[in-house]
């Protein structure tokens, strides 16, 4: 059974990589938003963005953070991670630096987006709990194949981890 998941990613540089991962069909992902739709949402300000995120997270069991070069520390990605965790959803990261975009370019590996987010008042960082995978392979095709093979298992593991915390 495919889980209903929310994909979190840095839109401008990683949208095509994210679309390719979503199109694998391994999980039931949120519908992609077009450039025009995203522009309309962002023009509505923080309230509109927050509402859009709330609506997207509704009835989802896991958030998959597709980690590109500049994903970590972005305001709305942090918000999506924290909101997902607080709702009791599984959260998992997948690095996408070795995947080609539509222009056949790859990007550099970005930092773990969970490394600066605290877990409660314990001083512990979410990165000590939430997994962030680096797909194996020597080229883009191999890394996409790794994601296709392991994404569903990563989601299930993320849900188990969250249920234990």
CSV table of C-alpha atoms in Angstrom, one decimal:
chain,number,residue,atom,x,y,z
A,1,UNK,CA,0.0,0.0,0.0
A,2,UNK,CA,1.4,3.4,-1.0
A,3,UNK,CA,1.6,5.9,1.8
A,4,UNK,CA,0.3,9.4,1.3
A,5,UNK,CA,3.4,11.6,1.5
A,6,UNK,CA,4.3,15.3,1.3
A,7,UNK,CA,7.4,16.3,-0.6
A,8,UNK,CA,9.4,19.2,0.8
A,9,UNK,CA,12.1,20.7,-1.4
A,10,UNK,CA,13.7,24.0,-2.5
A,11,UNK,CA,11.4,24.8,-5.4
A,12,UNK,CA,13.5,26.8,-8.0
A,13,UNK,CA,16.6,24.7,-8.2
A,14,UNK,CA,15.2,21.3,-7.4
A,15,UNK,CA,11.7,21.2,-8.9
A,16,UNK,CA,12.6,19.0,-11.8
A,17,UNK,CA,14.5,16.5,-9.6
A,18,UNK,CA,11.6,16.4,-7.2
A,19,UNK,CA,9.1,15.8,-10.1
A,20,UNK,CA,11.2,12.8,-11.3
A,21,UNK,CA,11.2,11.3,-7.8
A,22,UNK,CA,7.4,11.9,-7.4
A,23,UNK,CA,6.8,10.4,-10.8
A,24,UNK,CA,8.4,7.1,-9.7
A,25,UNK,CA,5.0,6.3,-8.1
A,26,UNK,CA,6.6,4.6,-5.0
A,27,UNK,CA,4.5,6.7,-2.7
A,28,UNK,CA,1.3,8.7,-3.2
A,29,UNK,CA,2.8,12.2,-3.2
A,30,UNK,CA,1.3,15.6,-3.1
A,31,UNK,CA,0.3,17.2,-6.4
A,32,UNK,CA,3.0,19.3,-8.0
A,33,UNK,CA,2.4,23.0,-8.0
A,34,UNK,CA,3.2,25.0,-11.2
A,35,UNK,CA,5.4,28.0,-11.3
A,36,UNK,CA,2.4,30.2,-11.7
A,37,UNK,CA,0.5,28.6,-8.8
A,38,UNK,CA,3.5,28.9,-6.5
A,39,UNK,CA,3.9,32.6,-7.5
A,40,UNK,CA,0.3,33.2,-6.6
A,41,UNK,CA,0.7,31.5,-3.3
A,42,UNK,CA,3.8,33.4,-2.3
A,43,UNK,CA,2.3,36.7,-3.4
A,44,UNK,CA,-0.3,36.1,-0.6
A,45,UNK,CA,2.4,36.4,2.0
A,46,UNK,CA,3.4,34.2,4.9
A,47,UNK,CA,-0.2,33.5,5.9
A,48,UNK,CA,-1.0,32.1,2.4
A,49,UNK,CA,2.1,30.0,2.4
A,50,UNK,CA,1.4,28.7,5.9
A,51,UNK,CA,-2.2,27.8,4.9
A,52,UNK,CA,-1.0,26.1,1.7
A,53,UNK,CA,1.5,24.0,3.7
A,54,UNK,CA,-1.3,23.1,6.3
A,55,UNK,CA,-3.6,22.0,3.4
A,56,UNK,CA,-0.8,19.9,1.8
A,57,UNK,CA,0.0,18.1,5.1
A,58,UNK,CA,-3.6,17.2,5.7
A,59,UNK,CA,-4.0,13.4,5.8
A,60,UNK,CA,-0.4,12.7,5.0
A,61,UNK,CA,1.6,10.1,6.9
A,62,UNK,CA,5.1,11.2,6.1
A,63,UNK,CA,7.1,14.2,4.8
A,64,UNK,CA,10.0,13.4,2.4
A,65,UNK,CA,12.5,16.2,2.4
A,66,UNK,CA,14.4,16.1,-0.9
A,67,UNK,CA,17.7,17.6,0.1
A,68,UNK,CA,19.5,19.8,-2.5
A,69,UNK,CA,22.5,22.1,-2.2
A,70,UNK,CA,20.6,24.9,-0.4
A,71,UNK,CA,17.7,23.1,1.2
A,72,UNK,CA,18.9,23.2,4.9
A,73,UNK,CA,17.9,26.3,6.8
A,74,UNK,CA,15.2,27.5,4.4
A,75,UNK,CA,12.4,29.1,6.4
A,76,UNK,CA,9.5,27.2,4.8
A,77,UNK,CA,11.3,23.9,4.6
A,78,UNK,CA,12.1,24.2,8.3
A,79,UNK,CA,8.4,25.0,8.9
A,80,UNK,CA,7.3,21.9,6.9
A,81,UNK,CA,9.7,19.7,8.9
A,82,UNK,CA,8.7,21.0,12.3
A,83,UNK,CA,5.0,21.0,11.4
A,84,UNK,CA,5.2,17.5,10.1
A,85,UNK,CA,7.0,16.2,13.2
A,86,UNK,CA,4.6,18.0,15.5
A,87,UNK,CA,1.6,16.4,13.7
A,88,UNK,CA,3.1,13.0,14.4
A,89,UNK,CA,4.1,12.3,10.8
A,90,UNK,CA,7.2,10.4,9.8
A,91,UNK,CA,9.9,12.6,8.4
A,92,UNK,CA,12.8,11.4,6.2
A,93,UNK,CA,15.5,13.1,4.1
A,94,UNK,CA,16.8,12.0,0.7
A,95,UNK,CA,19.9,13.8,-0.7
A,96,UNK,CA,19.3,14.6,-4.4
A,97,UNK,CA,22.7,16.2,-5.2
A,98,UNK,CA,23.7,13.4,-7.7
A,99,UNK,CA,20.5,13.5,-9.7
A,100,UNK,CA,20.4,15.3,-13.1
A,101,UNK,CA,17.7,18.0,-13.6
A,102,UNK,CA,16.0,18.6,-16.9
A,103,UNK,CA,19.1,20.5,-18.1
A,104,UNK,CA,21.1,17.4,-17.3
A,105,UNK,CA,23.0,19.2,-14.5
A,106,UNK,CA,23.8,17.9,-11.1
A,107,UNK,CA,24.3,20.0,-8.0
A,108,UNK,CA,26.6,19.8,-4.9
A,109,UNK,CA,25.6,17.9,-1.8
A,110,UNK,CA,23.8,20.1,0.7
A,111,UNK,CA,23.9,19.9,4.5
A,112,UNK,CA,21.5,17.8,6.6
A,113,UNK,CA,18.4,20.0,7.1
A,114,UNK,CA,17.6,18.3,10.4
A,115,UNK,CA,21.0,19.2,12.0
A,116,UNK,CA,19.9,22.6,13.2
A,117,UNK,CA,16.3,21.8,14.3
A,118,UNK,CA,15.9,21.0,18.0
A,119,UNK,CA,14.0,18.1,19.4
A,120,UNK,CA,11.9,19.5,22.2
A,121,UNK,CA,13.9,21.1,25.1
A,122,UNK,CA,16.4,18.3,25.3
A,123,UNK,CA,19.2,20.1,23.3
A,124,UNK,CA,19.1,17.1,21.0
A,125,UNK,CA,18.9,17.9,17.2
A,126,UNK,CA,16.4,16.2,15.0
A,127,UNK,CA,19.2,14.8,12.9
A,128,UNK,CA,20.0,12.4,15.7
A,129,UNK,CA,16.5,10.9,15.3
A,130,UNK,CA,15.5,11.5,11.7
A,131,UNK,CA,17.4,9.7,8.9
A,132,UNK,CA,18.8,11.5,5.9
A,133,UNK,CA,19.8,9.1,3.2
A,134,UNK,CA,22.5,9.6,0.6
A,135,UNK,CA,21.5,7.5,-2.4
A,136,UNK,CA,24.3,5.2,-3.6
A,137,UNK,CA,25.5,5.0,-7.2
A,138,UNK,CA,28.2,6.4,-9.5
A,139,UNK,CA,25.8,8.3,-11.7
A,140,UNK,CA,22.4,9.9,-11.8
A,141,UNK,CA,20.7,6.8,-13.2
A,142,UNK,CA,22.1,4.6,-10.4
A,143,UNK,CA,20.9,7.1,-7.8
A,144,UNK,CA,17.4,7.3,-9.2
A,145,UNK,CA,17.3,3.5,-9.1
A,146,UNK,CA,18.4,3.5,-5.5
A,147,UNK,CA,15.6,6.0,-4.6
A,148,UNK,CA,13.1,3.9,-6.5
A,149,UNK,CA,14.2,0.7,-4.7
A,150,UNK,CA,14.4,2.2,-1.1
A,151,UNK,CA,12.0,5.1,-0.9
A,152,UNK,CA,9.0,3.1,0.3
A,153,UNK,CA,11.1,1.4,3.0
A,154,UNK,CA,12.6,4.7,4.1
A,155,UNK,CA,9.0,6.1,4.5
A,156,UNK,CA,7.9,3.1,6.5
A,157,UNK,CA,11.0,3.4,8.7
A,158,UNK,CA,10.4,7.1,9.2
A,159,UNK,CA,6.8,6.4,10.4
A,160,UNK,CA,8.1,3.8,12.9
A,161,UNK,CA,10.8,6.2,14.2
A,162,UNK,CA,8.2,8.9,14.7
A,163,UNK,CA,5.8,6.5,16.4
A,164,UNK,CA,8.6,5.7,18.9
A,165,UNK,CA,9.3,9.3,19.8
